[in-house]
Tab-separated table of C-alpha atoms in Angstrom:
chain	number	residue	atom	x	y	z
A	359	UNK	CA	-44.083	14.314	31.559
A	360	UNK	CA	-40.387	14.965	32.296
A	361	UNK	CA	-39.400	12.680	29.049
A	362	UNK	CA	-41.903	15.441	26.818
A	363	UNK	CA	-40.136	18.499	28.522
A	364	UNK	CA	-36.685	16.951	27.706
A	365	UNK	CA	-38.056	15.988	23.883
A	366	UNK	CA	-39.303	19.567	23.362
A	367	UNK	CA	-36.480	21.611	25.099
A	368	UNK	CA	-34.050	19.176	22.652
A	369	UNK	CA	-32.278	17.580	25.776
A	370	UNK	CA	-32.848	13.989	24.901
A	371	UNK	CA	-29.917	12.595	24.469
A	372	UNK	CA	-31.824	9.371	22.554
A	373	UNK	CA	-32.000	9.433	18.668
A	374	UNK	CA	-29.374	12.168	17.609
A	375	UNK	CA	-30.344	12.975	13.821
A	376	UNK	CA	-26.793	14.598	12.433
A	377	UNK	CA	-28.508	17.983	12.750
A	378	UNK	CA	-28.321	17.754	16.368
A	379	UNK	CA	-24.529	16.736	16.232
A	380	UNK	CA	-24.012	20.164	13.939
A	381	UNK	CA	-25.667	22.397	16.217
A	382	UNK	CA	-23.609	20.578	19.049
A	383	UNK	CA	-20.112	22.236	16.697
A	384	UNK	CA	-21.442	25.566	18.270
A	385	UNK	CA	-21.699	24.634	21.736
A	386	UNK	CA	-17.529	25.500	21.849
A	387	UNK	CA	-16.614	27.903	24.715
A	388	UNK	CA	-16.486	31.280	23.795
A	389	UNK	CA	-12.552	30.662	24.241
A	390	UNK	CA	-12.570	28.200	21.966
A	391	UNK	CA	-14.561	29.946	19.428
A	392	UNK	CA	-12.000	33.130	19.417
A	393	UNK	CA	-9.018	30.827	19.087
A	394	UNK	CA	-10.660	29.012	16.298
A	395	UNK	CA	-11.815	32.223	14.674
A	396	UNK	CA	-8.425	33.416	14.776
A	397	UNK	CA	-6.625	30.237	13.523
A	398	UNK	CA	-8.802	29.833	10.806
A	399	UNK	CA	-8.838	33.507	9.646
A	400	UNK	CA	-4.567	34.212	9.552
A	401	UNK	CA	-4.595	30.681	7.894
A	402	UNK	CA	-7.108	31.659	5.356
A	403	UNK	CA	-4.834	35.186	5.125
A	404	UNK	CA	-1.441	32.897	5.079
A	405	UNK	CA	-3.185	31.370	2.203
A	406	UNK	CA	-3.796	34.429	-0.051
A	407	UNK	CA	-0.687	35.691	0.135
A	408	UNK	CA	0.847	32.446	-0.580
A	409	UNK	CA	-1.300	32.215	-3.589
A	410	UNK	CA	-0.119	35.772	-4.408
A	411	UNK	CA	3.545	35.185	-4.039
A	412	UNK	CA	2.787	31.668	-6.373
A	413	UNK	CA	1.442	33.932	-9.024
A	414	UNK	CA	4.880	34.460	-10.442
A	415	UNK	CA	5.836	31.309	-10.633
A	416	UNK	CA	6.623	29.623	-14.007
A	417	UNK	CA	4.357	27.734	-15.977
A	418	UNK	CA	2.130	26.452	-12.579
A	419	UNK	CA	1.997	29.603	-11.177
A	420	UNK	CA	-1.770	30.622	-12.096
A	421	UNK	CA	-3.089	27.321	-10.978
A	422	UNK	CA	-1.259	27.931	-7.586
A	423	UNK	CA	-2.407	31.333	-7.094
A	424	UNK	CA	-6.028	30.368	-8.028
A	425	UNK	CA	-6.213	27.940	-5.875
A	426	UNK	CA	-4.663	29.374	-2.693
A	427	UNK	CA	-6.049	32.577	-3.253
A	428	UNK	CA	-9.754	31.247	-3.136
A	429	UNK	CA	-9.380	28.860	-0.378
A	430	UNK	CA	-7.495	31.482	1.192
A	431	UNK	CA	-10.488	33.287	0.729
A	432	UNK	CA	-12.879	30.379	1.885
A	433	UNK	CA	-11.350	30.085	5.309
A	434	UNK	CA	-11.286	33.409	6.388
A	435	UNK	CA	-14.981	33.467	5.695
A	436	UNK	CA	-15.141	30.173	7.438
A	437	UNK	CA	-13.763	31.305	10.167
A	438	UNK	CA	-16.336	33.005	11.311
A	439	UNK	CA	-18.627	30.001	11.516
A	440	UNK	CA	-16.544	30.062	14.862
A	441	UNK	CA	-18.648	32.798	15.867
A	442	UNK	CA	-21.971	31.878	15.015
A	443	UNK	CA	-22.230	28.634	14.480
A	444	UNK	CA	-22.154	26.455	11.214
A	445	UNK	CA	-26.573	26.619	10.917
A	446	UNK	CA	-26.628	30.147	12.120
A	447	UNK	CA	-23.539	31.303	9.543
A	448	UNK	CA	-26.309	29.362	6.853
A	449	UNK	CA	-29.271	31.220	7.886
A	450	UNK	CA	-27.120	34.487	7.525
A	451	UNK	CA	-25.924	33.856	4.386
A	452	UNK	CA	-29.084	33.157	2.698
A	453	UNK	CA	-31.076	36.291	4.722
A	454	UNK	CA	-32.266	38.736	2.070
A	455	UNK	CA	-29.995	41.716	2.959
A	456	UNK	CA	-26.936	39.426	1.961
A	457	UNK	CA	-28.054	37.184	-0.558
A	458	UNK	CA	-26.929	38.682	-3.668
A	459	UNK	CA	-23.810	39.051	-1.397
A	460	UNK	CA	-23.451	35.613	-0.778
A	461	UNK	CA	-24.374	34.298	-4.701
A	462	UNK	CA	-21.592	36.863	-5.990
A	463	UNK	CA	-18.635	35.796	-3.730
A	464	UNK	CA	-19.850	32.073	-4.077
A	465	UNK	CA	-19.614	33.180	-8.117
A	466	UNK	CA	-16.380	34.578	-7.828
A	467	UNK	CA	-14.943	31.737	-6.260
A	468	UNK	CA	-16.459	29.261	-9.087
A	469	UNK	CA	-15.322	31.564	-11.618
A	470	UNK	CA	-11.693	32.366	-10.292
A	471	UNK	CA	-10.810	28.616	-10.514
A	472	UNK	CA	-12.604	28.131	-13.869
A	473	UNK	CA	-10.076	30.375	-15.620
A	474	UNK	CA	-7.511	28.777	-13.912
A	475	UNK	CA	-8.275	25.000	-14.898
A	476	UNK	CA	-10.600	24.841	-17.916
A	477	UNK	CA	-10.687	28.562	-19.690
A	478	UNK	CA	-6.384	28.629	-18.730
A	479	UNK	CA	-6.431	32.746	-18.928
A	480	UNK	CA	-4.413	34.964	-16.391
A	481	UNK	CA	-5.922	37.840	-17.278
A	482	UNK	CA	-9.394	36.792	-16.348
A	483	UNK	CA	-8.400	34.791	-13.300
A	484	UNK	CA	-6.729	37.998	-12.003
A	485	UNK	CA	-10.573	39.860	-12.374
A	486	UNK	CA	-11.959	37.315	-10.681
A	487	UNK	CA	-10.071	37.541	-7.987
A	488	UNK	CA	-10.008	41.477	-7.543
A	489	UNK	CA	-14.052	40.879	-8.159
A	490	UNK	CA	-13.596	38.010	-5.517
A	491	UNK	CA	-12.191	40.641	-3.201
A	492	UNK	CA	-15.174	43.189	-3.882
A	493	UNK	CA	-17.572	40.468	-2.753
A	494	UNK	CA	-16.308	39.465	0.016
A	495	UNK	CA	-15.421	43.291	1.542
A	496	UNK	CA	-19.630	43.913	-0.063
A	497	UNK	CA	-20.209	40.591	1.861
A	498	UNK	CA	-18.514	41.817	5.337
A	499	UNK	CA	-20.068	44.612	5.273
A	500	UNK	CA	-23.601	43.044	5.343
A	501	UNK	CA	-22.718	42.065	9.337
A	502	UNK	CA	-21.614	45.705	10.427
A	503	UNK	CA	-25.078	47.983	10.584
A	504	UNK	CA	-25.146	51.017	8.176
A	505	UNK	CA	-21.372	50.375	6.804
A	506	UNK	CA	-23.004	49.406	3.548
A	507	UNK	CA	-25.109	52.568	3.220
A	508	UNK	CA	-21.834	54.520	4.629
A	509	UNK	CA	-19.765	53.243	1.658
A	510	UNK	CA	-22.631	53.996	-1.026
A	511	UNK	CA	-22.916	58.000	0.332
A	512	UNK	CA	-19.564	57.902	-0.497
A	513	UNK	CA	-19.056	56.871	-3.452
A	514	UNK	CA	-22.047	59.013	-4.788
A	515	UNK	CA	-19.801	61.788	-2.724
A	516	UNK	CA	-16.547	61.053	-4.671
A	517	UNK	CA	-18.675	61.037	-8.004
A	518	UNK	CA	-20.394	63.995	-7.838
Protein backbone atom coordinates (compact mmCIF):
# COMPACT_ATOMS: atom_id res chain seq x y z
CA UNK A 1 0.00 0.00 0.00
CA UNK A 2 2.71 2.52 0.97
CA UNK A 3 4.71 1.60 -2.48
CA UNK A 4 1.02 2.72 -4.48
CA UNK A 5 0.81 6.01 -2.35
CA UNK A 6 4.51 6.78 -3.19
CA UNK A 7 3.80 5.68 -7.16
CA UNK A 8 0.74 7.98 -7.31
CA UNK A 9 1.98 11.02 -5.23
CA UNK A 10 5.28 10.69 -7.83
CA UNK A 11 7.74 10.00 -4.85
CA UNK A 12 9.26 6.85 -6.16
CA UNK A 13 12.45 7.41 -6.62
CA UNK A 14 12.63 3.93 -8.98
CA UNK A 15 12.34 4.35 -12.84
CA UNK A 16 12.93 8.19 -13.46
CA UNK A 17 11.56 8.77 -17.16
CA UNK A 18 13.54 12.26 -18.20
CA UNK A 19 10.23 14.03 -17.56
CA UNK A 20 10.62 13.51 -13.99
CA UNK A 21 14.33 14.82 -14.08
CA UNK A 22 12.75 18.19 -15.93
CA UNK A 23 10.20 18.82 -13.48
CA UNK A 24 13.01 18.14 -10.79
CA UNK A 25 14.90 21.75 -12.78
CA UNK A 26 11.97 23.53 -10.89
CA UNK A 27 12.39 22.21 -7.57
CA UNK A 28 15.35 25.25 -7.18
CA UNK A 29 14.84 27.38 -4.01
CA UNK A 30 13.02 30.33 -4.52
CA UNK A 31 16.63 31.98 -3.99
CA UNK A 32 17.93 30.23 -6.53
CA UNK A 33 15.23 30.84 -8.93
CA UNK A 34 15.55 34.89 -8.46
CA UNK A 35 19.30 34.72 -8.93
CA UNK A 36 18.88 32.65 -11.98
CA UNK A 37 16.07 34.83 -13.26
CA UNK A 38 18.20 37.69 -12.88
CA UNK A 39 21.44 36.25 -14.41
CA UNK A 40 19.79 35.03 -17.25
CA UNK A 41 17.66 38.16 -17.97
CA UNK A 42 20.79 41.14 -17.80
CA UNK A 43 22.70 38.44 -19.86
CA UNK A 44 19.99 38.14 -22.37
CA UNK A 45 19.88 42.33 -22.09
CA UNK A 46 23.97 42.37 -22.26
CA UNK A 47 23.30 40.48 -25.36
CA UNK A 48 21.01 42.92 -27.27
CA UNK A 49 22.87 45.67 -26.80
CA UNK A 50 25.94 43.97 -27.82
CA UNK A 51 24.21 42.94 -30.93
CA UNK A 52 23.16 46.61 -31.27
CA UNK A 53 26.53 48.14 -30.82
CA UNK A 54 27.81 45.12 -33.58
CA UNK A 55 25.34 46.54 -36.00
CA UNK A 56 27.84 49.07 -37.20
CA UNK A 57 30.40 47.06 -37.72
CA UNK A 58 31.89 46.53 -41.23
CA UNK A 59 31.02 43.95 -43.50
CA UNK A 60 30.01 41.23 -40.38
CA UNK A 61 28.17 43.57 -38.62
CA UNK A 62 24.45 42.40 -39.58
CA UNK A 63 25.26 38.82 -38.91
CA UNK A 64 26.53 39.94 -35.40
CA UNK A 65 23.68 42.02 -34.56
CA UNK A 66 21.20 39.31 -35.75
CA UNK A 67 22.48 36.96 -33.91
CA UNK A 68 23.05 38.61 -30.52
CA UNK A 69 20.09 40.52 -30.76
CA UNK A 70 17.78 37.34 -30.96
CA UNK A 71 19.52 35.26 -28.49
CA UNK A 72 19.65 38.28 -26.54
CA UNK A 73 16.14 38.13 -26.92
CA UNK A 74 15.84 34.27 -26.21
CA UNK A 75 17.37 34.47 -22.78
CA UNK A 76 15.59 37.10 -21.32
CA UNK A 77 12.48 35.15 -22.16
CA UNK A 78 14.26 32.16 -20.83
CA UNK A 79 14.84 33.53 -17.93
CA UNK A 80 11.79 33.33 -16.70
CA UNK A 81 11.60 29.56 -16.95
CA UNK A 82 13.39 30.38 -13.53
CA UNK A 83 10.14 31.31 -12.31
CA UNK A 84 7.88 28.80 -13.40
CA UNK A 85 9.48 26.06 -14.32
CA UNK A 86 10.67 24.72 -17.82
CA UNK A 87 6.92 22.40 -18.28
CA UNK A 88 4.92 25.12 -16.68
CA UNK A 89 6.75 28.11 -18.97
CA UNK A 90 5.47 25.29 -21.98
CA UNK A 91 2.01 25.02 -20.87
CA UNK A 92 1.93 28.95 -20.75
CA UNK A 93 3.18 29.48 -23.89
CA UNK A 94 0.91 27.34 -25.78
CA UNK A 95 -2.43 28.54 -23.49
CA UNK A 96 -4.87 30.20 -25.89
CA UNK A 97 -4.65 33.80 -24.56
CA UNK A 98 -0.86 33.77 -25.68
CA UNK A 99 -0.60 31.61 -28.49
CA UNK A 100 -0.61 33.84 -31.36
CA UNK A 101 1.83 35.62 -28.92
CA UNK A 102 4.08 32.94 -28.70
CA UNK A 103 3.94 31.82 -32.78
CA UNK A 104 4.75 35.63 -33.64
CA UNK A 105 7.86 36.15 -31.40
CA UNK A 106 8.94 32.46 -32.23
CA UNK A 107 8.39 33.99 -36.10
CA UNK A 108 10.29 36.91 -35.51
CA UNK A 109 13.12 35.21 -34.22
CA UNK A 110 13.18 32.67 -37.38
CA UNK A 111 12.74 35.50 -39.58
CA UNK A 112 15.33 38.03 -38.01
CA UNK A 113 18.16 35.49 -38.63
CA UNK A 114 16.85 34.49 -42.10
CA UNK A 115 17.62 37.96 -43.46
CA UNK A 116 20.69 37.88 -41.84
CA UNK A 117 22.16 34.48 -43.30
CA UNK A 118 20.23 33.41 -46.41
CA UNK A 119 18.01 36.62 -47.74
CA UNK A 120 21.56 38.98 -46.59
CA UNK A 121 19.20 42.35 -46.31
CA UNK A 122 19.70 44.99 -43.44
CA UNK A 123 16.81 46.60 -44.05
CA UNK A 124 14.56 43.68 -43.40
CA UNK A 125 16.59 42.23 -40.57
CA UNK A 126 16.21 45.64 -38.83
CA UNK A 127 11.98 45.05 -39.15
CA UNK A 128 12.31 41.98 -37.83
CA UNK A 129 13.83 42.90 -35.05
CA UNK A 130 11.68 46.10 -34.14
CA UNK A 131 8.66 43.42 -35.00
CA UNK A 132 10.73 41.01 -32.69
CA UNK A 133 10.48 43.67 -30.03
CA UNK A 134 6.56 44.16 -30.53
CA UNK A 135 6.14 40.45 -29.84
CA UNK A 136 7.84 40.00 -27.15
CA UNK A 137 6.47 43.45 -25.15
CA UNK A 138 2.59 41.79 -26.85
CA UNK A 139 4.04 38.51 -25.36
CA UNK A 140 4.86 40.05 -21.69
CA UNK A 141 2.00 41.47 -21.49
CA UNK A 142 -0.04 38.19 -21.76
CA UNK A 143 1.36 37.40 -17.87
CA UNK A 144 0.26 40.87 -16.32
CA UNK A 145 -3.88 40.77 -16.05
CA UNK A 146 -5.71 43.51 -18.08
CA UNK A 147 -2.28 45.27 -19.36
CA UNK A 148 -3.18 43.95 -22.77
CA UNK A 149 -6.71 45.40 -22.82
CA UNK A 150 -5.06 48.66 -21.05
CA UNK A 151 -2.72 49.14 -24.06
CA UNK A 152 -5.59 48.47 -26.75
CA UNK A 153 -8.04 51.42 -24.95
CA UNK A 154 -5.24 53.33 -25.64
CA UNK A 155 -4.33 53.13 -28.67
CA UNK A 156 -8.05 53.36 -29.87
CA UNK A 157 -7.69 56.64 -27.40
CA UNK A 158 -4.65 58.11 -29.28
CA UNK A 159 -6.50 57.30 -32.68
CA UNK A 160 -9.58 58.74 -32.24
Amino acid sequence: MDKLKKVLSGQDAEDRGGLAEVADTSSLSWNTRIKGFIACFVAGILCSLLGTFLLWVPRKGLYLFAVFYTFGNIASIGSTVFLMGPMKQLKRMVEPTRLIATIMVLLCFTLTLCSAFWWHNKGLALIFCILQSLALTWYSLSYIPFARDAVKKCFSACLE
